[in-house]
Coordinates of C-alpha atoms and ligand atoms in Angstrom, one line a residue:
M1 CA 83.3 -31.0 176.5
T2 CA 86.2 -32.9 177.7
K3 CA 89.9 -32.0 177.6
Q4 CA 92.0 -34.2 175.4
N5 CA 95.8 -34.3 175.0
K6 CA 97.7 -34.9 171.8
A7 CA 101.4 -34.9 171.3
F8 CA 103.2 -33.9 168.0
K9 CA 106.7 -35.1 167.5
F10 CA 109.0 -33.3 165.1
R11 CA 112.7 -33.7 164.2
L12 CA 114.7 -30.9 165.7
L13 CA 117.7 -29.5 163.7
P14 CA 119.8 -27.4 166.2
N15 CA 122.8 -25.4 165.0
K16 CA 126.2 -26.1 166.6
K17 CA 125.7 -23.5 169.4
Q18 CA 122.3 -24.9 170.2
E19 CA 123.7 -28.4 170.3
V20 CA 126.2 -27.3 172.9
L21 CA 123.4 -25.8 175.0
L22 CA 121.3 -28.9 174.6
A23 CA 124.1 -31.1 175.8
K24 CA 124.5 -28.8 178.8
T25 CA 120.8 -28.9 179.6
F26 CA 120.7 -32.7 179.4
G27 CA 123.7 -32.8 181.7
C28 CA 122.3 -30.3 184.2
V29 CA 119.0 -32.1 184.4
R30 CA 120.8 -35.3 185.2
F31 CA 123.0 -33.6 187.6
V32 CA 120.2 -32.0 189.5
Y33 CA 118.2 -35.2 189.5
N34 CA 121.0 -37.1 191.0
K35 CA 121.8 -34.4 193.6
M36 CA 118.2 -34.3 194.8
L37 CA 118.0 -38.1 194.8
A38 CA 121.1 -38.4 196.9
E39 CA 119.7 -36.0 199.4
R40 CA 116.3 -37.7 199.5
K41 CA 118.0 -41.0 199.9
E42 CA 119.9 -39.7 202.9
T43 CA 116.7 -38.4 204.4
Y44 CA 114.9 -41.7 203.8
E45 CA 117.7 -43.7 205.4
K46 CA 117.5 -41.4 208.4
F47 CA 113.8 -41.5 209.0
K48 CA 112.6 -44.7 207.3
D49 CA 111.6 -46.2 210.7
D50 CA 109.4 -43.3 211.4
K51 CA 107.1 -42.9 208.4
E52 CA 105.2 -39.9 209.8
T53 CA 108.3 -37.8 210.3
L54 CA 109.6 -39.0 207.0
K55 CA 106.5 -37.7 205.3
K56 CA 107.0 -34.2 206.7
Q57 CA 110.6 -33.9 205.3
K58 CA 110.7 -31.3 202.6
F59 CA 111.7 -32.4 199.1
P60 CA 114.9 -30.9 197.8
T61 CA 114.5 -28.2 195.1
P62 CA 116.8 -27.3 192.2
A63 CA 117.1 -23.7 193.4
K64 CA 119.2 -24.6 196.4
Y65 CA 122.0 -25.9 194.2
K66 CA 122.3 -22.8 192.0
D67 CA 124.7 -20.9 194.3
E68 CA 127.0 -23.8 194.7
F69 CA 126.9 -24.8 191.1
P70 CA 126.4 -21.5 189.1
F71 CA 126.5 -23.4 185.7
L72 CA 122.9 -24.5 186.5
K73 CA 121.8 -20.9 185.8
E74 CA 122.9 -21.2 182.2
V75 CA 120.1 -23.7 181.3
D76 CA 116.3 -23.6 181.2
S77 CA 115.1 -23.5 184.8
L78 CA 111.8 -25.2 183.8
A79 CA 113.8 -28.2 182.7
L80 CA 115.3 -28.5 186.2
A81 CA 111.9 -28.0 187.8
N82 CA 110.6 -30.9 185.7
A83 CA 113.5 -33.1 186.8
Q84 CA 112.3 -32.4 190.4
M85 CA 108.7 -33.3 189.5
N86 CA 109.8 -36.5 187.8
L87 CA 111.9 -37.5 190.8
Q88 CA 109.0 -36.7 193.2
K89 CA 106.7 -38.8 191.1
A90 CA 109.2 -41.7 191.1
Y91 CA 109.7 -41.4 194.9
K92 CA 106.0 -41.3 195.5
N93 CA 105.5 -44.5 193.5
F94 CA 108.2 -46.1 195.6
F95 CA 106.7 -44.8 198.8
E96 CA 103.3 -46.2 197.9
G97 CA 104.9 -49.6 197.4
N98 CA 104.6 -49.8 193.6
T99 CA 108.2 -49.6 192.5
E100 CA 111.8 -49.8 193.8
F101 CA 113.7 -46.8 195.1
P102 CA 114.4 -44.4 192.2
K103 CA 117.8 -45.0 190.6
F104 CA 120.6 -42.6 189.8
K105 CA 120.8 -41.6 186.2
N106 CA 124.2 -42.4 184.6
R107 CA 125.7 -41.1 181.3
K108 CA 123.9 -43.8 179.4
A109 CA 120.5 -42.7 180.6
K110 CA 118.1 -41.3 178.0
Q111 CA 119.0 -37.7 177.1
S112 CA 115.9 -35.7 177.4
Y113 CA 114.3 -32.9 179.3
T114 CA 110.8 -31.3 179.5
T115 CA 110.0 -27.6 179.5
N116 CA 106.6 -25.9 179.9
L117 CA 104.8 -23.1 178.2
V118 CA 104.9 -20.0 180.3
N119 CA 104.2 -16.5 178.8
E120 CA 104.8 -17.4 175.2
N121 CA 108.3 -18.8 175.8
I122 CA 107.4 -21.5 173.3
E123 CA 106.1 -20.8 169.9
L124 CA 106.0 -22.5 166.5
K125 CA 106.6 -20.4 163.5
D126 CA 107.9 -20.7 159.9
G127 CA 109.6 -24.1 160.3
H128 CA 111.1 -23.1 163.7
I129 CA 110.3 -23.6 167.3
K130 CA 111.1 -21.1 169.9
L131 CA 112.3 -22.7 173.1
P132 CA 113.5 -21.2 176.4
K133 CA 117.2 -20.2 176.3
L134 CA 117.7 -21.8 172.8
K135 CA 115.7 -19.2 170.9
L136 CA 114.6 -20.3 167.4
V137 CA 115.5 -23.9 166.5
K138 CA 114.8 -25.3 163.1
I139 CA 112.3 -28.2 162.9
K140 CA 111.0 -30.5 160.2
Q141 CA 107.3 -29.8 160.7
H142 CA 105.6 -32.4 158.7
R143 CA 102.1 -31.4 160.0
E144 CA 100.3 -28.4 161.4
I145 CA 99.1 -28.2 164.9
P146 CA 95.4 -27.0 164.7
A147 CA 95.0 -23.5 165.8
D148 CA 92.6 -24.4 168.7
Y149 CA 95.1 -26.8 170.2
K150 CA 96.9 -25.2 173.2
L151 CA 100.6 -25.9 173.7
K152 CA 101.3 -27.3 177.2
S153 CA 104.9 -28.5 177.2
C154 CA 107.8 -29.7 175.1
T155 CA 110.1 -32.7 175.6
I156 CA 113.4 -32.4 173.8
S157 CA 115.4 -35.6 173.3
R158 CA 118.5 -36.8 171.6
T159 CA 118.7 -40.4 170.4
K160 CA 121.8 -42.5 170.7
S161 CA 122.6 -42.1 167.0
G162 CA 122.6 -38.3 167.5
K163 CA 119.2 -37.2 166.2
Y164 CA 117.2 -34.6 168.0
Y165 CA 113.4 -34.6 168.5
V166 CA 110.9 -32.3 170.1
S167 CA 107.6 -33.7 171.3
V168 CA 105.0 -31.0 171.7
L169 CA 102.2 -31.8 174.1
T170 CA 98.9 -30.0 173.4
E171 CA 95.5 -29.8 174.9
Y172 CA 92.2 -29.4 173.1
E173 CA 88.5 -29.6 173.9
K174 CA 86.3 -32.1 172.2
E175 CA 82.7 -33.1 172.5
I176 CA 82.7 -36.9 172.9
Q177 CA 79.5 -38.9 173.0
S178 CA 79.8 -42.3 174.5
K179 CA 79.1 -44.9 171.9
K180 CA 76.5 -47.6 172.4
I181 CA 78.3 -50.8 173.0
E182 CA 77.5 -53.5 170.5
N183 CA 80.7 -55.1 169.4
V184 CA 83.0 -56.3 172.1
V185 CA 86.3 -58.1 171.8
G186 CA 88.5 -59.8 174.4
L187 CA 92.3 -59.9 174.2
D188 CA 94.5 -62.5 175.9
F189 CA 98.1 -61.3 176.3
A190 CA 100.4 -63.9 174.6
M191 CA 104.1 -64.2 175.0
A192 CA 105.1 -65.0 171.5
E193 CA 102.6 -62.8 169.7
L194 CA 101.2 -59.6 171.1
Y195 CA 97.7 -61.1 171.8
V196 CA 95.2 -63.7 170.8
S197 CA 91.7 -62.2 170.4
S198 CA 88.2 -63.7 171.1
E199 CA 87.8 -63.7 167.3
N200 CA 90.8 -66.1 167.3
E201 CA 93.0 -63.5 165.6
K202 CA 96.7 -63.8 166.6
A203 CA 98.4 -60.4 166.5
N204 CA 101.8 -61.4 165.3
Y205 CA 104.6 -59.0 164.8
P206 CA 105.2 -58.7 161.0
R207 CA 108.0 -60.6 159.4
Y208 CA 110.1 -57.5 158.7
Y209 CA 110.1 -56.7 162.3
R210 CA 111.5 -60.1 163.2
V211 CA 114.1 -59.8 160.5
M212 CA 115.2 -56.4 161.8
S213 CA 115.3 -57.7 165.4
E214 CA 117.6 -60.5 164.3
K215 CA 119.8 -58.1 162.5
L216 CA 120.0 -56.0 165.7
A217 CA 120.9 -59.0 167.8
E218 CA 123.7 -59.9 165.3
A219 CA 125.0 -56.3 165.3
Q220 CA 125.0 -56.4 169.2
R221 CA 126.9 -59.6 169.1
I222 CA 129.6 -58.0 166.9
L223 CA 129.8 -55.0 169.2
S224 CA 130.4 -57.2 172.2
K225 CA 133.5 -58.6 170.5
R226 CA 135.0 -55.2 169.7
R227 CA 137.4 -53.6 172.2
K228 CA 135.5 -51.0 174.2
G229 CA 136.4 -47.4 173.2
S230 CA 138.3 -48.4 170.0
A231 CA 137.4 -46.8 166.6
R232 CA 135.8 -50.0 165.4
W233 CA 133.8 -50.3 168.6
N234 CA 132.6 -46.8 168.2
K235 CA 131.6 -47.4 164.6
Q236 CA 129.7 -50.5 165.5
R237 CA 128.0 -48.8 168.4
L238 CA 126.5 -46.3 166.0
V239 CA 125.3 -49.2 163.8
V240 CA 123.6 -50.8 166.8
A241 CA 122.0 -47.5 167.9
K242 CA 120.6 -46.9 164.4
L243 CA 119.2 -50.4 164.2
H244 CA 117.8 -50.1 167.7
E245 CA 115.9 -46.9 166.7
K246 CA 114.6 -48.6 163.6
V247 CA 113.3 -51.6 165.4
A248 CA 111.7 -49.4 168.1
N249 CA 110.0 -47.3 165.4
Q250 CA 108.7 -50.4 163.6
R251 CA 107.4 -51.8 166.8
M252 CA 105.6 -48.6 167.6
N253 CA 104.1 -48.3 164.1
F254 CA 102.8 -51.9 164.4
L255 CA 101.3 -51.2 167.9
H256 CA 99.7 -48.0 166.5
H257 CA 98.3 -49.9 163.6
K258 CA 96.9 -52.8 165.7
S259 CA 95.3 -50.5 168.3
K260 CA 93.8 -48.3 165.6
E261 CA 92.3 -51.4 163.9
L262 CA 90.7 -52.6 167.1
A263 CA 89.4 -49.2 168.1
S264 CA 87.7 -48.8 164.8
N265 CA 86.2 -52.3 164.6
F266 CA 84.9 -52.6 168.2
D267 CA 83.0 -50.5 170.7
A268 CA 84.7 -52.0 173.7
V269 CA 88.0 -53.9 174.2
V270 CA 88.5 -56.1 177.2
I271 CA 91.9 -56.9 178.6
E272 CA 93.4 -58.3 181.8
D273 CA 94.9 -55.8 184.1
L274 CA 98.4 -57.3 184.1
N275 CA 101.1 -55.9 186.3
M276 CA 103.8 -56.3 183.7
K277 CA 106.7 -55.5 186.0
G278 CA 105.6 -57.9 188.7
M279 CA 104.8 -60.5 186.1
S280 CA 108.1 -60.4 184.4
Q281 CA 109.9 -60.6 187.7
A282 CA 107.7 -63.4 189.0
L283 CA 108.0 -65.6 186.0
H284 CA 111.6 -64.7 185.1
F285 CA 110.7 -63.7 181.6
G286 CA 113.1 -60.9 182.0
K287 CA 113.2 -58.4 179.3
S288 CA 110.9 -60.2 176.8
V289 CA 107.7 -59.1 178.5
H290 CA 108.7 -55.4 178.3
D291 CA 110.0 -55.8 174.8
N292 CA 106.7 -57.3 173.7
G293 CA 105.2 -53.8 174.0
W294 CA 102.0 -54.7 175.8
G295 CA 102.2 -51.6 178.0
M296 CA 102.6 -49.3 175.1
F297 CA 99.9 -51.1 173.1
T298 CA 97.3 -50.8 175.9
T299 CA 98.2 -47.1 176.3
F300 CA 97.5 -46.5 172.6
L301 CA 94.4 -48.6 172.7
A302 CA 93.0 -46.6 175.7
Y303 CA 93.3 -43.2 174.1
K304 CA 92.2 -44.4 170.7
L305 CA 89.0 -45.8 172.2
K306 CA 88.4 -42.8 174.4
E307 CA 88.6 -40.4 171.5
Q308 CA 85.6 -42.2 170.0
G309 CA 83.6 -42.5 173.2
K310 CA 84.4 -46.2 173.3
Q311 CA 85.7 -48.2 176.2
L312 CA 88.7 -50.2 177.4
V313 CA 87.6 -52.6 180.1
K314 CA 90.3 -53.9 182.4
I315 CA 89.3 -57.1 184.3
D316 CA 90.9 -58.2 187.6
R317 CA 94.1 -59.9 187.0
W318 CA 93.1 -62.8 189.4
F319 CA 90.1 -63.6 187.1
P320 CA 90.7 -67.3 186.1
S321 CA 90.7 -66.6 182.4
T322 CA 92.9 -69.6 181.7
K323 CA 91.2 -72.1 183.9
K324 CA 87.6 -71.5 182.9
C325 CA 85.9 -73.3 180.1
S326 CA 84.4 -70.6 177.8
C327 CA 81.6 -73.0 176.8
C328 CA 80.2 -74.3 180.1
D329 CA 82.0 -72.2 182.8
A330 CA 83.6 -75.2 184.5
E331 CA 87.0 -74.6 185.9
K332 CA 90.1 -76.9 185.9
K333 CA 93.8 -76.7 186.4
M334 CA 95.8 -75.8 183.4
F335 CA 99.5 -76.5 183.1
I336 CA 101.8 -74.1 181.3
S337 CA 102.6 -76.8 178.9
E338 CA 99.0 -77.5 177.8
R339 CA 98.4 -75.6 174.6
A340 CA 94.8 -76.7 174.2
Y341 CA 91.9 -76.4 176.5
Q342 CA 89.9 -79.6 176.7
C343 CA 86.8 -79.7 178.8
S344 CA 84.7 -82.7 179.9
C345 CA 81.7 -80.9 178.3
G346 CA 83.4 -81.7 174.9
F347 CA 84.7 -78.2 174.2
V348 CA 88.2 -78.1 172.7
A349 CA 90.0 -74.9 171.8
D350 CA 93.4 -73.3 171.7
R351 CA 94.4 -72.2 175.2
D352 CA 94.8 -68.5 174.5
Y353 CA 91.7 -68.4 172.4
N354 CA 89.7 -69.9 175.2
S355 CA 91.1 -67.3 177.6
A356 CA 90.3 -64.5 175.2
I357 CA 86.6 -65.6 175.1
N358 CA 86.5 -65.7 178.9
I359 CA 88.0 -62.3 179.1
K360 CA 85.4 -61.0 176.6
N361 CA 82.5 -62.5 178.5
E362 CA 83.8 -61.1 181.8
G363 CA 84.1 -57.7 180.2
I364 CA 80.5 -57.9 179.0
R365 CA 79.3 -58.8 182.5
L366 CA 81.2 -55.8 183.9
L367 CA 79.8 -53.5 181.3
A368 CA 76.3 -54.5 182.1
L369 CA 76.8 -53.5 185.7
V370 CA 77.8 -50.0 184.8
Ligands
LIG401 ZN1 83.1 -77.0 179.3

């Protein structure tokens, strides 16, 4: 038996009083996060030349601010504890050299907080969810959570257009038998599409998604011309926020759909282990790489395969998938501008398709070693 996690997301419909408390909680979480970060930053500056001493410095906790700032006592203390956990994680990532120093959260940051299940403080009943400090909040529960799924934590968020959601994280046990690997597919990450597969399938974003993205860009252009803070600016800001949410939802649905399709058609999916952040910085692609949704897509793919005892194989990102001929294994230099792979052995194929086949073959080689 292995433990699995599943999240259920519901629309949250707080009353006026609850909305006020939610706003306070979002604010307090941000406040505490920034306080702790400021303190950690100071400690870091002081000891950064002496890593051993730095490591021994205690991390600030939310509790120490409660006397000085009594309003912190009004909100869910677990939410504040999670803010600390998040900061510690972000700091650890930085300390290990993976990311930049954590940044302060400003008013524009995502409004959300996470709370955990402790002694029945969270319960779902009759179209409501019981949450710490908030008591019963109305939800639109479009599906039941199976009785044997244990609640772990809840993340409450507010979108820019003012909608509230609660994402309920659950844990359940499931017997998963690993599937015999017969059908394997390789995916080459592509900039314009999402990927090109070793079956020569291009996963293109659907037309409606591109239409909506253009609408969003147009709405943002209009917003930039309005005077900041004016009534017309505020109205347009809401238009932009709503379109933004729509586009994000469409993209997520598409990524779910594509990953589900792959996970049901194949026993193993092979991808390159791309470091997206490093890659977008190195190649100056800026936002487009993140917008492409590759990270989200591979996350979906990983758990959808795992649920069925199937595998996601990540190959080394230095593997020469682009340079190799998928027919005779010869290697040659490929310029970014070359759209086709032409080998002296006579093999000709689309550049990304050739890469995808190489990725697939490398995955098969790795799977055979296991
Ligand atoms: Zn060749």
